mmCIF file of C-alpha atoms in Angstrom:
data_model
loop_
_atom_site.group_PDB
_atom_site.id
_atom_site.type_symbol
_atom_site.label_atom_id
_atom_site.label_comp_id
_atom_site.label_asym_id
_atom_site.label_seq_id
_atom_site.Cartn_x
_atom_site.Cartn_y
_atom_site.Cartn_z
ATOM 1 C CA MET Y 1 106.552 105.259 124.667
ATOM 2 C CA SER Y 2 106.970 103.803 121.175
ATOM 3 C CA LEU Y 3 106.375 100.214 122.189
ATOM 4 C CA GLN Y 4 103.316 101.148 124.238
ATOM 5 C CA TYR Y 5 101.884 103.207 121.361
ATOM 6 C CA PHE Y 6 102.550 100.336 118.963
ATOM 7 C CA LYS Y 7 100.756 97.868 121.238
ATOM 8 C CA GLN Y 8 97.753 100.156 121.754
ATOM 9 C CA HIS Y 9 97.237 101.658 118.299
ATOM 10 C CA ILE Y 10 98.915 99.503 115.676
ATOM 11 C CA PHE Y 11 99.000 95.919 116.904
ATOM 12 C CA PRO Y 12 95.175 95.670 117.253
ATOM 13 C CA VAL Y 13 94.772 95.989 113.454
ATOM 14 C CA LYS Y 14 96.908 92.868 112.914
ATOM 15 C CA ASP Y 15 93.947 90.598 112.133
ATOM 16 C CA LYS Y 16 92.396 93.108 109.757
ATOM 17 C CA LEU Y 17 95.726 93.487 107.926
ATOM 18 C CA TYR Y 18 96.027 89.716 107.678
ATOM 19 C CA ARG Y 19 92.505 89.271 106.277
ATOM 20 C CA PHE Y 20 93.076 92.062 103.778
ATOM 21 C CA ALA Y 21 96.424 90.658 102.618
ATOM 22 C CA TYR Y 22 94.919 87.169 102.437
ATOM 23 C CA ARG Y 23 92.107 88.404 100.183
ATOM 24 C CA LEU Y 24 94.588 90.019 97.850
ATOM 25 C CA LEU Y 25 97.143 87.194 97.835
ATOM 26 C CA GLY Y 26 95.013 84.106 98.370
ATOM 27 C CA ASN Y 27 97.743 82.484 100.450
ATOM 28 C CA ALA Y 28 97.938 82.351 104.247
ATOM 29 C CA MET Y 29 101.725 82.252 104.472
ATOM 30 C CA ASP Y 30 102.122 85.189 102.088
ATOM 31 C CA ALA Y 31 99.551 87.148 104.088
ATOM 32 C CA GLU Y 32 101.497 86.488 107.302
ATOM 33 C CA ASP Y 33 104.671 87.664 105.566
ATOM 34 C CA VAL Y 34 102.910 90.843 104.478
ATOM 35 C CA VAL Y 35 101.728 91.600 108.018
ATOM 36 C CA GLN Y 36 105.238 91.085 109.375
ATOM 37 C CA GLU Y 37 106.735 93.277 106.667
ATOM 38 C CA VAL Y 38 104.146 95.986 107.299
ATOM 39 C CA PHE Y 39 104.850 95.928 111.038
ATOM 40 C CA LEU Y 40 108.587 96.235 110.383
ATOM 41 C CA LYS Y 41 108.038 99.173 108.038
ATOM 42 C CA ILE Y 42 105.734 100.852 110.534
ATOM 43 C CA TRP Y 43 108.232 100.363 113.348
ATOM 44 C CA LYS Y 44 110.997 101.923 111.243
ATOM 45 C CA LYS Y 45 108.815 104.981 110.626
ATOM 46 C CA GLN Y 46 108.195 105.841 114.282
ATOM 47 C CA GLU Y 47 109.020 109.497 113.707
ATOM 48 C CA GLU Y 48 106.040 109.773 111.326
ATOM 49 C CA TRP Y 49 103.451 108.351 113.762
ATOM 50 C CA ALA Y 50 102.543 111.704 115.276
ATOM 51 C CA ALA Y 51 101.673 113.191 111.887
ATOM 52 C CA ILE Y 52 99.336 110.353 110.887
ATOM 53 C CA GLU Y 53 95.661 111.184 111.336
ATOM 54 C CA ASN Y 54 94.240 107.708 110.758
ATOM 55 C CA MET Y 55 96.681 104.987 111.790
ATOM 56 C CA GLU Y 56 94.416 102.119 110.697
ATOM 57 C CA ALA Y 57 93.991 103.506 107.174
ATOM 58 C CA TRP Y 58 97.737 104.117 106.964
ATOM 59 C CA CYS Y 59 98.431 100.514 107.989
ATOM 60 C CA MET Y 60 95.853 99.163 105.532
ATOM 61 C CA THR Y 61 97.344 101.247 102.710
ATOM 62 C CA MET Y 62 100.765 99.887 103.525
ATOM 63 C CA ALA Y 63 99.379 96.327 103.557
ATOM 64 C CA LYS Y 64 97.746 96.907 100.181
ATOM 65 C CA ASN Y 65 100.969 98.230 98.696
ATOM 66 C CA VAL Y 66 103.120 95.428 100.099
ATOM 67 C CA SER Y 67 100.603 92.830 98.887
ATOM 68 C CA ILE Y 68 100.516 94.307 95.396
ATOM 69 C CA ASP Y 69 104.318 94.409 95.327
ATOM 70 C CA LYS Y 70 104.395 90.752 96.362
ATOM 71 C CA LEU Y 71 101.950 89.896 93.565
ATOM 72 C CA ARG Y 72 103.995 91.795 90.999
ATOM 73 C CA ASN Y 73 107.228 90.168 92.130
ATOM 74 C CA ALA Y 74 105.666 86.722 91.903
ATOM 75 C CA LYS Y 75 104.121 87.640 88.521
ATOM 76 C CA ARG Y 76 100.854 86.101 89.503
ATOM 77 C CA PHE Y 77 97.417 87.282 90.388
ATOM 78 C CA SER Y 78 95.013 84.634 91.553
ATOM 79 C CA GLY Y 79 91.811 86.713 91.673
ATOM 80 C CA GLU Y 80 90.921 84.702 94.761
ATOM 81 C CA SER Y 81 87.355 84.978 95.896
ATOM 82 C CA ILE Y 82 86.367 87.047 98.872
ATOM 83 C CA ASP Y 83 85.171 85.069 101.864
ATOM 84 C CA LEU Y 84 82.091 86.636 103.306
ATOM 85 C CA ALA Y 85 82.972 87.748 106.846
ATOM 86 C CA GLY Y 86 84.404 84.448 107.930
ATOM 87 C CA ASP Y 87 81.862 82.503 105.833
ATOM 88 C CA LYS Y 88 79.871 81.382 108.837
ATOM 89 C CA THR Y 89 77.198 78.820 108.130
ATOM 90 C CA ALA Y 90 73.669 79.688 109.148
ATOM 91 C CA ASP Y 91 72.310 77.774 112.092
ATOM 92 C CA TYR Y 92 68.737 77.175 111.011
ATOM 93 C CA THR Y 93 66.800 74.283 112.506
ATOM 94 C CA ASN Y 94 65.090 73.641 109.191
ATOM 95 C CA PRO Y 95 67.340 71.809 106.658
ATOM 96 C CA HIS Y 96 65.545 73.608 103.823
ATOM 97 C CA ASP Y 97 66.546 77.001 105.259
ATOM 98 C CA ASN Y 98 70.144 75.803 105.693
ATOM 99 C CA ALA Y 99 70.272 74.715 102.051
ATOM 100 C CA ALA Y 100 68.731 77.978 100.852
ATOM 101 C CA TYR Y 101 71.265 79.983 102.871
ATOM 102 C CA ALA Y 102 74.158 77.928 101.478
ATOM 103 C CA ASP Y 103 72.890 78.403 97.903
ATOM 104 C CA LEU Y 104 72.495 82.134 98.415
ATOM 105 C CA SER Y 105 75.969 82.358 99.919
ATOM 106 C CA VAL Y 106 77.530 80.579 96.920
ATOM 107 C CA LEU Y 107 75.611 82.792 94.510
ATOM 108 C CA LEU Y 108 76.680 85.943 96.316
ATOM 109 C CA ARG Y 109 80.313 84.815 96.381
ATOM 110 C CA LYS Y 110 80.196 84.168 92.612
ATOM 111 C CA ALA Y 111 78.633 87.580 92.009
ATOM 112 C CA ILE Y 112 81.420 89.261 93.990
ATOM 113 C CA ASP Y 113 84.095 87.180 92.235
ATOM 114 C CA ASN Y 114 82.886 88.415 88.862
ATOM 115 C CA LEU Y 115 83.276 92.075 89.813
ATOM 116 C CA PRO Y 116 86.235 94.114 88.584
ATOM 117 C CA GLU Y 117 89.092 94.232 91.124
ATOM 118 C CA LYS Y 118 88.411 97.835 92.166
ATOM 119 C CA HIS Y 119 84.777 96.969 92.886
ATOM 120 C CA LYS Y 120 85.747 93.799 94.777
ATOM 121 C CA MET Y 121 88.172 95.679 96.970
ATOM 122 C CA THR Y 122 85.646 98.425 97.707
ATOM 123 C CA ILE Y 123 82.911 95.918 98.617
ATOM 124 C CA TYR Y 124 85.326 94.020 100.833
ATOM 125 C CA LEU Y 125 86.577 97.089 102.680
ATOM 126 C CA ARG Y 126 83.125 98.615 103.222
ATOM 127 C CA ASP Y 127 80.688 95.738 103.601
ATOM 128 C CA ILE Y 128 82.922 93.053 105.058
ATOM 129 C CA GLU Y 129 85.558 95.003 107.014
ATOM 130 C CA GLY Y 130 83.148 97.855 107.826
ATOM 131 C CA LEU Y 131 85.556 100.695 107.069
ATOM 132 C CA SER Y 132 84.340 104.247 106.533
ATOM 133 C CA TYR Y 133 84.250 105.836 103.084
ATOM 134 C CA GLN Y 134 87.133 108.101 104.040
ATOM 135 C CA ASP Y 135 89.246 105.173 105.213
ATOM 136 C CA ILE Y 136 88.571 103.362 101.945
ATOM 137 C CA ALA Y 137 89.512 106.473 99.974
ATOM 138 C CA ASP Y 138 92.757 106.698 101.924
ATOM 139 C CA ILE Y 139 93.571 103.011 101.458
ATOM 140 C CA MET Y 140 92.740 102.897 97.763
ATOM 141 C CA GLN Y 141 94.178 106.376 97.174
ATOM 142 C CA ILE Y 142 91.127 107.599 95.288
ATOM 143 C CA PRO Y 143 88.760 110.539 95.924
ATOM 144 C CA LEU Y 144 85.923 110.064 98.413
ATOM 145 C CA ASN Y 145 83.267 110.522 95.719
ATOM 146 C CA GLN Y 146 84.897 107.794 93.640
ATOM 147 C CA VAL Y 147 84.573 105.389 96.578
ATOM 148 C CA LYS Y 148 80.847 106.085 96.798
ATOM 149 C CA ILE Y 149 80.388 105.696 93.036
ATOM 150 C CA THR Y 150 82.390 102.470 92.918
ATOM 151 C CA LEU Y 151 80.489 101.010 95.854
ATOM 152 C CA PHE Y 152 77.146 101.981 94.312
ATOM 153 C CA ARG Y 153 78.090 100.374 90.991
ATOM 154 C CA ALA Y 154 79.429 97.241 92.668
ATOM 155 C CA ARG Y 155 76.252 96.775 94.684
ATOM 156 C CA ASN Y 156 74.123 97.307 91.570
ATOM 157 C CA LEU Y 157 76.132 94.715 89.636
ATOM 158 C CA ILE Y 158 75.694 92.236 92.486
ATOM 159 C CA LYS Y 159 71.975 93.013 92.646
ATOM 160 C CA GLU Y 160 71.610 92.478 88.877
ATOM 161 C CA THR Y 161 73.447 89.165 89.066
ATOM 162 C CA MET Y 162 71.330 87.991 91.982
ATOM 163 C CA LEU Y 163 68.069 89.023 90.292
ATOM 164 C CA LYS Y 164 69.035 87.359 87.000
ATOM 165 C CA SER Y 165 69.940 84.113 88.716
ATOM 166 C CA GLU Y 166 66.698 84.217 90.693
ATOM 167 C CA ALA Y 167 64.677 84.865 87.536
ATOM 168 C CA TYR Y 168 66.319 81.986 85.708
ATOM 169 C CA GLY Y 169 66.405 79.690 88.707
ATOM 170 C CA LEU Y 170 70.188 79.220 88.542
#
């Protein structure tokens, strides 16, 4: 029963855990280590599985905590930029449109990089990973209203940055 439950409900979030750990750590090998450590911790807590309402949020919270512990132990924090959903390049037939998309993508990435960490994490979890407000609140261990406020402020800061750069032609 345990192995089947693990395969059906926990293992499918592996890629999401990896991406999340990678964003926090900025290193692929460290992110893989975090996912393995999280899976080991989850496996050891089998008796708690039945009491968990949202398994994905619980796994993401554990990945966040393990990643932060890894950062603290290494005494480094890279502030690595957030890739935008795989950073896929637009496939426009017009070279001008391709260049405009690339410029906009770089500008957006810089705007997100300049956000405070709490805002960056909220934007990543909501707009890139597509998690619900409640899941984000559970992962970040903050009230639901705070998630909405943080997301609103982060989006406004990005909007301001984008409008300023557009106005100045940067």
